[in-house]
PDB file of C-alpha atoms and ligand atoms in Angstrom:
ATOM      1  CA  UNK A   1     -24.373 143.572  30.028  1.00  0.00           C
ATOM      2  CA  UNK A   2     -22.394 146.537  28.399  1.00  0.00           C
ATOM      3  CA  UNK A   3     -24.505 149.574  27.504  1.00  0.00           C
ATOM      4  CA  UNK A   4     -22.846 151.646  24.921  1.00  0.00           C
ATOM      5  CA  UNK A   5     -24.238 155.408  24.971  1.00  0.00           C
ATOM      6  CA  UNK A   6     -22.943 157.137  21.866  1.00  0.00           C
ATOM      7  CA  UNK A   7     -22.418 160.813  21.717  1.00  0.00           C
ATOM      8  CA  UNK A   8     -22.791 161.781  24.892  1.00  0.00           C
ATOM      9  CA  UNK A   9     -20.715 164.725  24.736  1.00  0.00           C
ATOM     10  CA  UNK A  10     -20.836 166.184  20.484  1.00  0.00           C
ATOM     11  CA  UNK A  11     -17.476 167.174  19.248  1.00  0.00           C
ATOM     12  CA  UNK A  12     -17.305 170.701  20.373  1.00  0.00           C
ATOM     13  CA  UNK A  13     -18.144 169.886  23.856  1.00  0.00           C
ATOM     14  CA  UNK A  14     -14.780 166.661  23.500  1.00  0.00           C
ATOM     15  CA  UNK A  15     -12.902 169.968  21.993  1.00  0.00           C
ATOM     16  CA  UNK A  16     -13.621 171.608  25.261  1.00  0.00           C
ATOM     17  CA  UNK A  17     -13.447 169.201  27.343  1.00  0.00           C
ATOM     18  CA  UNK A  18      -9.737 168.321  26.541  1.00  0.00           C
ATOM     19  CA  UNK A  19      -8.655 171.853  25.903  1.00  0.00           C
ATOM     20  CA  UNK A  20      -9.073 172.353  29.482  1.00  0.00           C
ATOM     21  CA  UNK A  21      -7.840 168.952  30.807  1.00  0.00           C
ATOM     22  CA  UNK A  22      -4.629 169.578  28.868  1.00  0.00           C
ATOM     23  CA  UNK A  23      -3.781 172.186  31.004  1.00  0.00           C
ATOM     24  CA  UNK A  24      -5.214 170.408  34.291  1.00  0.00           C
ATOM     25  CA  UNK A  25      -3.799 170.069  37.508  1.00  0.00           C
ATOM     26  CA  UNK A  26      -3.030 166.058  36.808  1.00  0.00           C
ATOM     27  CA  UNK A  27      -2.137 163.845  40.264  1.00  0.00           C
ATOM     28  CA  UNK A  28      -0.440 160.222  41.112  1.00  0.00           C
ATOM     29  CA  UNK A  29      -4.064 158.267  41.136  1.00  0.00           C
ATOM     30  CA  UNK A  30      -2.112 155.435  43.407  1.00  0.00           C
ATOM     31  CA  UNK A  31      -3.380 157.609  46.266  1.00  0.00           C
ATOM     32  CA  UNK A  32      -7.593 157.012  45.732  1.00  0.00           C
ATOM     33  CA  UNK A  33      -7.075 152.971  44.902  1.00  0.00           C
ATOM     34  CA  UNK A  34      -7.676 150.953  48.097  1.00  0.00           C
ATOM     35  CA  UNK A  35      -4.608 148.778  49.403  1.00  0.00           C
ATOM     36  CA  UNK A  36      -5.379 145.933  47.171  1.00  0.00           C
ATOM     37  CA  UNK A  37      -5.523 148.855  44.010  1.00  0.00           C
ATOM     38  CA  UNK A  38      -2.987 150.056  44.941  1.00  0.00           C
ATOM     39  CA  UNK A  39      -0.080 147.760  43.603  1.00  0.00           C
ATOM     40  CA  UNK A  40      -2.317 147.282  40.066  1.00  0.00           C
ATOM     41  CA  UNK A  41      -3.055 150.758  39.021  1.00  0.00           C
ATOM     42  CA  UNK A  42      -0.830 153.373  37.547  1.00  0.00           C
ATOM     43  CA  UNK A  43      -2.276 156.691  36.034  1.00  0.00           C
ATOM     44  CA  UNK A  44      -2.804 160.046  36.544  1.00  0.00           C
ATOM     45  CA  UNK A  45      -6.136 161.779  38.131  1.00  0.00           C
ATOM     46  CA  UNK A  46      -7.148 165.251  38.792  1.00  0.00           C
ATOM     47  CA  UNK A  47      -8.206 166.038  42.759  1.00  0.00           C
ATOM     48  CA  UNK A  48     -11.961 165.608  43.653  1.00  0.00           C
ATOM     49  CA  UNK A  49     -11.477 168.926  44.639  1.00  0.00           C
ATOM     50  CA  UNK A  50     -10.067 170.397  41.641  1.00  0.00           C
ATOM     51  CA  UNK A  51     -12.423 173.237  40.761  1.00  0.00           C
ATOM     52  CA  UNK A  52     -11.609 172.152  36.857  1.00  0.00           C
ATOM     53  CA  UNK A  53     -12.590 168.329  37.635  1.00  0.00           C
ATOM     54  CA  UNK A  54     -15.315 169.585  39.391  1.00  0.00           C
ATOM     55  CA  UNK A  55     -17.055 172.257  36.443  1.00  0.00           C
ATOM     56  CA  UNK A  56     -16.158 169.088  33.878  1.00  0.00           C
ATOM     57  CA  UNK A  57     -17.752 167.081  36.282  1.00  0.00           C
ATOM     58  CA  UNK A  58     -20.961 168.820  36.802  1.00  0.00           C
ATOM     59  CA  UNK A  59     -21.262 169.019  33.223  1.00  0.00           C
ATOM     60  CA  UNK A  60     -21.259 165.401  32.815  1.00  0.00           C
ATOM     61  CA  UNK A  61     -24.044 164.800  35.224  1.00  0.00           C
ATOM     62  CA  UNK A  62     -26.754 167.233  33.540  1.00  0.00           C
ATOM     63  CA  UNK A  63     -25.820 165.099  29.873  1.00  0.00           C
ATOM     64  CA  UNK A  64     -26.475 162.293  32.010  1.00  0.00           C
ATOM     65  CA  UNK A  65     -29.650 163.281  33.517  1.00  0.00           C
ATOM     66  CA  UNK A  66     -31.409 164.514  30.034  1.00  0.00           C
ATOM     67  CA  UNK A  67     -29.939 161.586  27.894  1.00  0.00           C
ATOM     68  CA  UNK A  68     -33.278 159.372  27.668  1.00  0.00           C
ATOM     69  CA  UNK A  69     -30.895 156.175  27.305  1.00  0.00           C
ATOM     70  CA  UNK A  70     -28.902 156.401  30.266  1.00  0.00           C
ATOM     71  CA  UNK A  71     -31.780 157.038  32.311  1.00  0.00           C
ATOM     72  CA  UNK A  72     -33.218 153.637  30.532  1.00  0.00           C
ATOM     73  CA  UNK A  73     -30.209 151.790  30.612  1.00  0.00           C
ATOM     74  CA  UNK A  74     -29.243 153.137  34.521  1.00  0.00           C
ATOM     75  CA  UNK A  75     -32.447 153.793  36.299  1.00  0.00           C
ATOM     76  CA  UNK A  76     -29.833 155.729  38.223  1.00  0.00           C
ATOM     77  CA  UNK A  77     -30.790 157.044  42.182  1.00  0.00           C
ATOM     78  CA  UNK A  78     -27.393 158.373  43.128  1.00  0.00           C
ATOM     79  CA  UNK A  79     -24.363 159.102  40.761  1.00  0.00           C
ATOM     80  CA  UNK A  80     -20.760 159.541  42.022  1.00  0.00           C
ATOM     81  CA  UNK A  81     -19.211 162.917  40.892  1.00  0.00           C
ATOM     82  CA  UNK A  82     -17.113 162.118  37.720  1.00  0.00           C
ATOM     83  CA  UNK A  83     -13.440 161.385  38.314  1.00  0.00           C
ATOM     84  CA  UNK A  84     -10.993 162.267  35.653  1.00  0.00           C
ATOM     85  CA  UNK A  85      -7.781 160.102  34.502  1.00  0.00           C
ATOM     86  CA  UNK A  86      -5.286 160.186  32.513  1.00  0.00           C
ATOM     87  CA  UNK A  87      -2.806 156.828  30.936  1.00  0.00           C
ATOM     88  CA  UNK A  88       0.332 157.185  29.239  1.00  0.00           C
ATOM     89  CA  UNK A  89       3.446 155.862  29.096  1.00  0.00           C
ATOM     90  CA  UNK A  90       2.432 152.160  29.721  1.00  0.00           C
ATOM     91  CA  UNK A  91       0.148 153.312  32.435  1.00  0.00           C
ATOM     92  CA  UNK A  92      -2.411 150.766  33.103  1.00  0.00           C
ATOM     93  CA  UNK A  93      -4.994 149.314  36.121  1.00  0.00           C
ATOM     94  CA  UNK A  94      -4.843 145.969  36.412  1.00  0.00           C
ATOM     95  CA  UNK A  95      -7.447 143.412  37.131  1.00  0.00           C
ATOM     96  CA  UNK A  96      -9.684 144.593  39.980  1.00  0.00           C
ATOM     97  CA  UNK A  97     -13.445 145.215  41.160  1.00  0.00           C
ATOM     98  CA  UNK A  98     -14.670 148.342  42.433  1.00  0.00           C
ATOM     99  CA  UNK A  99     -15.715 149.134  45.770  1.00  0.00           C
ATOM    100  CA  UNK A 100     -19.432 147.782  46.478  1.00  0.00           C
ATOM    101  CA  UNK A 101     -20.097 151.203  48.671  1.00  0.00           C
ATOM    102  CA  UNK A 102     -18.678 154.312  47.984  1.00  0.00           C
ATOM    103  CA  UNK A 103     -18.719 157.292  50.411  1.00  0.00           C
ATOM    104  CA  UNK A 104     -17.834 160.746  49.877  1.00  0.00           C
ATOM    105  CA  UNK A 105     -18.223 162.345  53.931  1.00  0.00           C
ATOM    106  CA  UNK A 106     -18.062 166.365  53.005  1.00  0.00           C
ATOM    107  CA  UNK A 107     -21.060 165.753  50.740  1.00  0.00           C
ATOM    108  CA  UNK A 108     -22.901 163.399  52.789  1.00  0.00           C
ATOM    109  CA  UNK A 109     -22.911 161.243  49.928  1.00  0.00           C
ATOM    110  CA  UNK A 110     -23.082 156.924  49.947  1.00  0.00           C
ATOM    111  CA  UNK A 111     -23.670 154.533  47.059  1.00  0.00           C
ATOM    112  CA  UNK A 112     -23.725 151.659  46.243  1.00  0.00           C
ATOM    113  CA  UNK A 113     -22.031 150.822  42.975  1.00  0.00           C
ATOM    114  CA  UNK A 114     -23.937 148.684  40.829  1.00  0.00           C
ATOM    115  CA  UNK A 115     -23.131 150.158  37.539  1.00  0.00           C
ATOM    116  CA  UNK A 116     -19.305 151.644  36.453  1.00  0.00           C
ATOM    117  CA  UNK A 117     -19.047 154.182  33.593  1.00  0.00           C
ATOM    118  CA  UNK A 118     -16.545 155.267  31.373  1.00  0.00           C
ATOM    119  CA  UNK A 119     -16.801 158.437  29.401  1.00  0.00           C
ATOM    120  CA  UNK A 120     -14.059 158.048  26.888  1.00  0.00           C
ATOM    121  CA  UNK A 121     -12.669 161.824  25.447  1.00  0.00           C
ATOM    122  CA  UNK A 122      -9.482 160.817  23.495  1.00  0.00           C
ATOM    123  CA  UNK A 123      -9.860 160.550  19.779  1.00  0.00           C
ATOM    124  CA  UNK A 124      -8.709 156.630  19.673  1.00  0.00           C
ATOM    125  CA  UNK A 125      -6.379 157.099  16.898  1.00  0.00           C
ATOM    126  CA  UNK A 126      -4.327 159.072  18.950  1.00  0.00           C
ATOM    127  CA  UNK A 127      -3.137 155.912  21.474  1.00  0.00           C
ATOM    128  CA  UNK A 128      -2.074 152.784  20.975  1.00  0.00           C
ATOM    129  CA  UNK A 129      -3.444 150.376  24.056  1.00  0.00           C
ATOM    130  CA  UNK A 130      -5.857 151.518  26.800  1.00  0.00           C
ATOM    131  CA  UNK A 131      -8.870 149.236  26.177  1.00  0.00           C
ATOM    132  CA  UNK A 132     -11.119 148.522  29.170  1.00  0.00           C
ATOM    133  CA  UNK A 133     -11.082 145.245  29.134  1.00  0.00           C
ATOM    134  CA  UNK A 134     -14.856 143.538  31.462  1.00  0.00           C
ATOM    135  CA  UNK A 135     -14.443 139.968  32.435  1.00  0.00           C
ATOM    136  CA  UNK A 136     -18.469 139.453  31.569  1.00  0.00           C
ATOM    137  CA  UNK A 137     -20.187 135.900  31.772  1.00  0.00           C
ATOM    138  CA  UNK A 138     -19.200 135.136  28.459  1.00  0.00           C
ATOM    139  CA  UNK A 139     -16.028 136.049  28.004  1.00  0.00           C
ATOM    140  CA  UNK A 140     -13.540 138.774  28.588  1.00  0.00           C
ATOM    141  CA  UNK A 141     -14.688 142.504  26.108  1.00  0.00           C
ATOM    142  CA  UNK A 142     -11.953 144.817  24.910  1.00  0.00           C
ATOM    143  CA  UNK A 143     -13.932 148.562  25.214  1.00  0.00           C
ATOM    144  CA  UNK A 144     -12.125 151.454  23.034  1.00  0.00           C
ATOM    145  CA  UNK A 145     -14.703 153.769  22.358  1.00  0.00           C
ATOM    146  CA  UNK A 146     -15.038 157.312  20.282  1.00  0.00           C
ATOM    147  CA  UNK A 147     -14.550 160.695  21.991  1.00  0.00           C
ATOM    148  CA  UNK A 148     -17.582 161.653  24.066  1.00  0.00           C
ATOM    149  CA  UNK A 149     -18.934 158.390  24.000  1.00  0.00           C
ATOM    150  CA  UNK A 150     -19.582 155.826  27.288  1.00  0.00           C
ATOM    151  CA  UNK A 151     -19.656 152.163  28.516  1.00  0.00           C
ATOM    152  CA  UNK A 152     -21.885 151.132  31.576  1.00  0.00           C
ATOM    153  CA  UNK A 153     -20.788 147.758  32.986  1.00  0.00           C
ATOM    154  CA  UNK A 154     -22.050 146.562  35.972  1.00  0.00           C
ATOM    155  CA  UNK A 155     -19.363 147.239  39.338  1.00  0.00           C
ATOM    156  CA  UNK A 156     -19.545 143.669  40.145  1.00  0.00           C
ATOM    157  CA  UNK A 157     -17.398 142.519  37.284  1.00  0.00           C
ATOM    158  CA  UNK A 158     -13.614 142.153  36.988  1.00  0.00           C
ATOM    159  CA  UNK A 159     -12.243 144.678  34.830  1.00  0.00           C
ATOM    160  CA  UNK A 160      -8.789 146.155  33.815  1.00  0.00           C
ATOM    161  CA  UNK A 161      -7.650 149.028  31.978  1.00  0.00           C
ATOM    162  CA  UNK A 162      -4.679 147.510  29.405  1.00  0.00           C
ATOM    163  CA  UNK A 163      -1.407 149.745  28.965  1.00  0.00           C
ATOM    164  CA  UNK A 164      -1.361 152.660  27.028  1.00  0.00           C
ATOM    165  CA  UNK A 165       1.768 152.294  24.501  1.00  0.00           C
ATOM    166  CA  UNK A 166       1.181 155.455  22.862  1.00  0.00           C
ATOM    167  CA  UNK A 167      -0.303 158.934  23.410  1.00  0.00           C
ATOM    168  CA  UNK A 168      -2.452 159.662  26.225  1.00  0.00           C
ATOM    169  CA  UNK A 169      -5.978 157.970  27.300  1.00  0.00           C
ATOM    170  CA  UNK A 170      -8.147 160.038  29.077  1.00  0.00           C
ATOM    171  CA  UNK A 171     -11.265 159.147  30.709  1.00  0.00           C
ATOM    172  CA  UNK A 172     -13.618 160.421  32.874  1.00  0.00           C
ATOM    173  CA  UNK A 173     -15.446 157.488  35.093  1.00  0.00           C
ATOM    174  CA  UNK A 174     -18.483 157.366  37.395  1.00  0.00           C
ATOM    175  CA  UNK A 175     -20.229 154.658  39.515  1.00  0.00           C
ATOM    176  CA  UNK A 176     -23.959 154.575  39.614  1.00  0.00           C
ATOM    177  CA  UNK A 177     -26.194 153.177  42.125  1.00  0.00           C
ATOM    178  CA  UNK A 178     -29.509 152.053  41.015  1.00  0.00           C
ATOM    179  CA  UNK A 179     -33.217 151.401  41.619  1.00  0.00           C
ATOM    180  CA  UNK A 180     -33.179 148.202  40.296  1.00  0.00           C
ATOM    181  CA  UNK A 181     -29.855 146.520  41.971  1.00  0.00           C
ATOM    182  CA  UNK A 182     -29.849 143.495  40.292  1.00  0.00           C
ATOM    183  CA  UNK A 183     -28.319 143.474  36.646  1.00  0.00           C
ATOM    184  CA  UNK A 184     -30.325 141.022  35.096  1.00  0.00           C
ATOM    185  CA  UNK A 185     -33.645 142.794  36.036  1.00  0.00           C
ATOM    186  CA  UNK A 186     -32.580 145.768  34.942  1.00  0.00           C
ATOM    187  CA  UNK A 187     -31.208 144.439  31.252  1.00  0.00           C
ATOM    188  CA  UNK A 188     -34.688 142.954  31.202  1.00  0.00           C
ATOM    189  CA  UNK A 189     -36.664 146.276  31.713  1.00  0.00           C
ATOM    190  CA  UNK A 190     -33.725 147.997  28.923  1.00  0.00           C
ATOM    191  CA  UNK A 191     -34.886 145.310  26.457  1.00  0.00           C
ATOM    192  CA  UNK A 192     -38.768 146.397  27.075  1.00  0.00           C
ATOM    193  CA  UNK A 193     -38.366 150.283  27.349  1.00  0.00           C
ATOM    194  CA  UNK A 194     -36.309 150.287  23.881  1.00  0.00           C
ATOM    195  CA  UNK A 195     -38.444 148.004  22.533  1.00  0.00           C
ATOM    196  CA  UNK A 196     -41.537 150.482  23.576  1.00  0.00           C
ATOM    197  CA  UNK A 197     -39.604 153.293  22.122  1.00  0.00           C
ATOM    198  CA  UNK A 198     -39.225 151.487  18.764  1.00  0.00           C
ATOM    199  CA  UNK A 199     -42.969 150.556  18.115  1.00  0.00           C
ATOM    200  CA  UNK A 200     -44.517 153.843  19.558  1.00  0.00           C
ATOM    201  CA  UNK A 201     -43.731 155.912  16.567  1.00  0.00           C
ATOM    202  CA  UNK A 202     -45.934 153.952  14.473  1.00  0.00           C
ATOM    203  CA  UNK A 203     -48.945 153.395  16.414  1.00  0.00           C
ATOM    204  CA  UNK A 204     -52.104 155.836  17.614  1.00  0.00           C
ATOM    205  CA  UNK A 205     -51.609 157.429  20.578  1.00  0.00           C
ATOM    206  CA  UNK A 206     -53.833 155.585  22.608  1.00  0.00           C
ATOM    207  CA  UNK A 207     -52.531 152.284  20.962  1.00  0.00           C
ATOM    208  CA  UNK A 208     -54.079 149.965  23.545  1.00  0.00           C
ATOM    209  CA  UNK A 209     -51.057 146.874  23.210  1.00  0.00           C
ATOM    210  CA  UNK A 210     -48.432 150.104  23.192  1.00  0.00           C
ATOM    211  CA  UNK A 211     -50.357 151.091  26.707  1.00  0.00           C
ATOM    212  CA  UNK A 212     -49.964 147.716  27.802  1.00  0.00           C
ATOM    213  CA  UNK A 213     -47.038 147.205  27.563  1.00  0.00           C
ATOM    214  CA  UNK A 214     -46.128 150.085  29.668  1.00  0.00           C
ATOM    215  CA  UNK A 215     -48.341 149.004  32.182  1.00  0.00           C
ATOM    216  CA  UNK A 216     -45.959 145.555  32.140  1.00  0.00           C
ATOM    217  CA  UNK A 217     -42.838 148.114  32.206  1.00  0.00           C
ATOM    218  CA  UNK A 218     -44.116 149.833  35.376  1.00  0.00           C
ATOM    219  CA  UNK A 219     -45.527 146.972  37.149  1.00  0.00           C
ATOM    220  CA  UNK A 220     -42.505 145.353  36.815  1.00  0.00           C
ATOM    221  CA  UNK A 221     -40.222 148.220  37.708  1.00  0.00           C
ATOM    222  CA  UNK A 222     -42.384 148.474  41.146  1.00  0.00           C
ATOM    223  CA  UNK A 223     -41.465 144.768  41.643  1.00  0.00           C
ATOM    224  CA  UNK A 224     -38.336 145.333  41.532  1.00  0.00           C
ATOM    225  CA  UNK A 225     -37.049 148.638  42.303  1.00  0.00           C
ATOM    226  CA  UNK A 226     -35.589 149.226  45.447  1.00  0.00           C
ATOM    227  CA  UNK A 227     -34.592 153.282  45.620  1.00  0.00           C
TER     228      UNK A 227
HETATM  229 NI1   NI B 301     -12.553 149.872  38.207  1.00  0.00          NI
END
């Protein structure tokens, strides 16, 4: 399933956002794929510890933790701290998976990757290529998304970023690990919680089928969360 979460950042915040990255610090990314990455991906990224990457960063994970869908869509436990990239000049990442477990040592920090984000903050208009392209159970999905908005795709699908032809693409991407691992469990509790969210603005308070069917969301997020 692919979870679109519009307007994450508004428009002043993607005007911020790549004010500063156009004047970051940008890196060879070959260097953070794994050996098998390594010969399939081609882009720029800015250091973990690049104190820019790192402000940006932080910044993305408060939107993240207030926005009611992503919580909804994520039931995130652990987040990886944002990485920043940057395509151009038929700069691309080939097909691949992502790592199932992720560690960062200096922050004492493991996940387990069970959902993959991508915040997009180029206007599209301005590059030609660049869609993130998810092998999904029915067929392969070309992703090009607005500035400020993100995908979430689950980690265990193939995926590929195509080349960028024109301009620059840059992203900022995260890997989330879970309560509820497995993705068809957690699509299933999505469905219910936005369908809860739809009907309570039209019933009582103490609408007793609206309080059932919480009672179903939370019974069945006990079954099946594992945090
Ligand atoms: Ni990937």
């Amino acid at each position: 399933m692919l979870t679109v979460i519009e307007n994450l950042l508004d428009d002043a915040e993607v005007r911020q956002f790549n004010g500063a990255l156009a004047a970051a610090d940008w890196q060879d990314g070959s260097g953070t794929a794994g050996t098998r990455s390594v010969a399939v991906k081609q882009n720029l990224q800015l250091d973990r510890q690049d104190a820019l990457a790192q402000e940006l960063g932080n910044t993305i994970l408060r939107k993240l933790g207030h926005h009611p869908e992503f919580v909804s869509a994520s039931l995130a436990e652990k987040i990886w701290p944002p990485v920043f990239n940057l395509y151009q000049d038929g700069g691309h990442y080939g097909t691949h998976s992502d790592a199932a477990l992720m560690r960062l040592p200096e922050a004492g920090l493991t996940i387990r990757s069970d959902l993959s984000a991508t915040l997009f903050l180029s206007d599209p208009d301005s590059y030609d290529g660049g869609e993130l392209i998810v092998e999904e159970q029915y067929g392969a999905q070309a992703v090009k998304l607005a500035a400020g908005d993100m995908v979430l795709y689950p980690s265990s699908s193939l995926h590929q970023v195509a080349p960028v032809t024109r301009g620059q693409r840059i992203c900022a991407i995260t890997w989330i690990q879970s309560a509820v691992a497995d993705t068809s469990a957690r699509a299933l509790l999505y469905d219910l919680d936005q369908s809860i969210r739809a009907l309570t603005p039209d019933r009582a308070g103490d609408d007793p089928e609206i309080n059932r069917l919480i009672h179903v969301y939370h019974n069945l997020l006990r079954r099946w969360a594992q945090p």
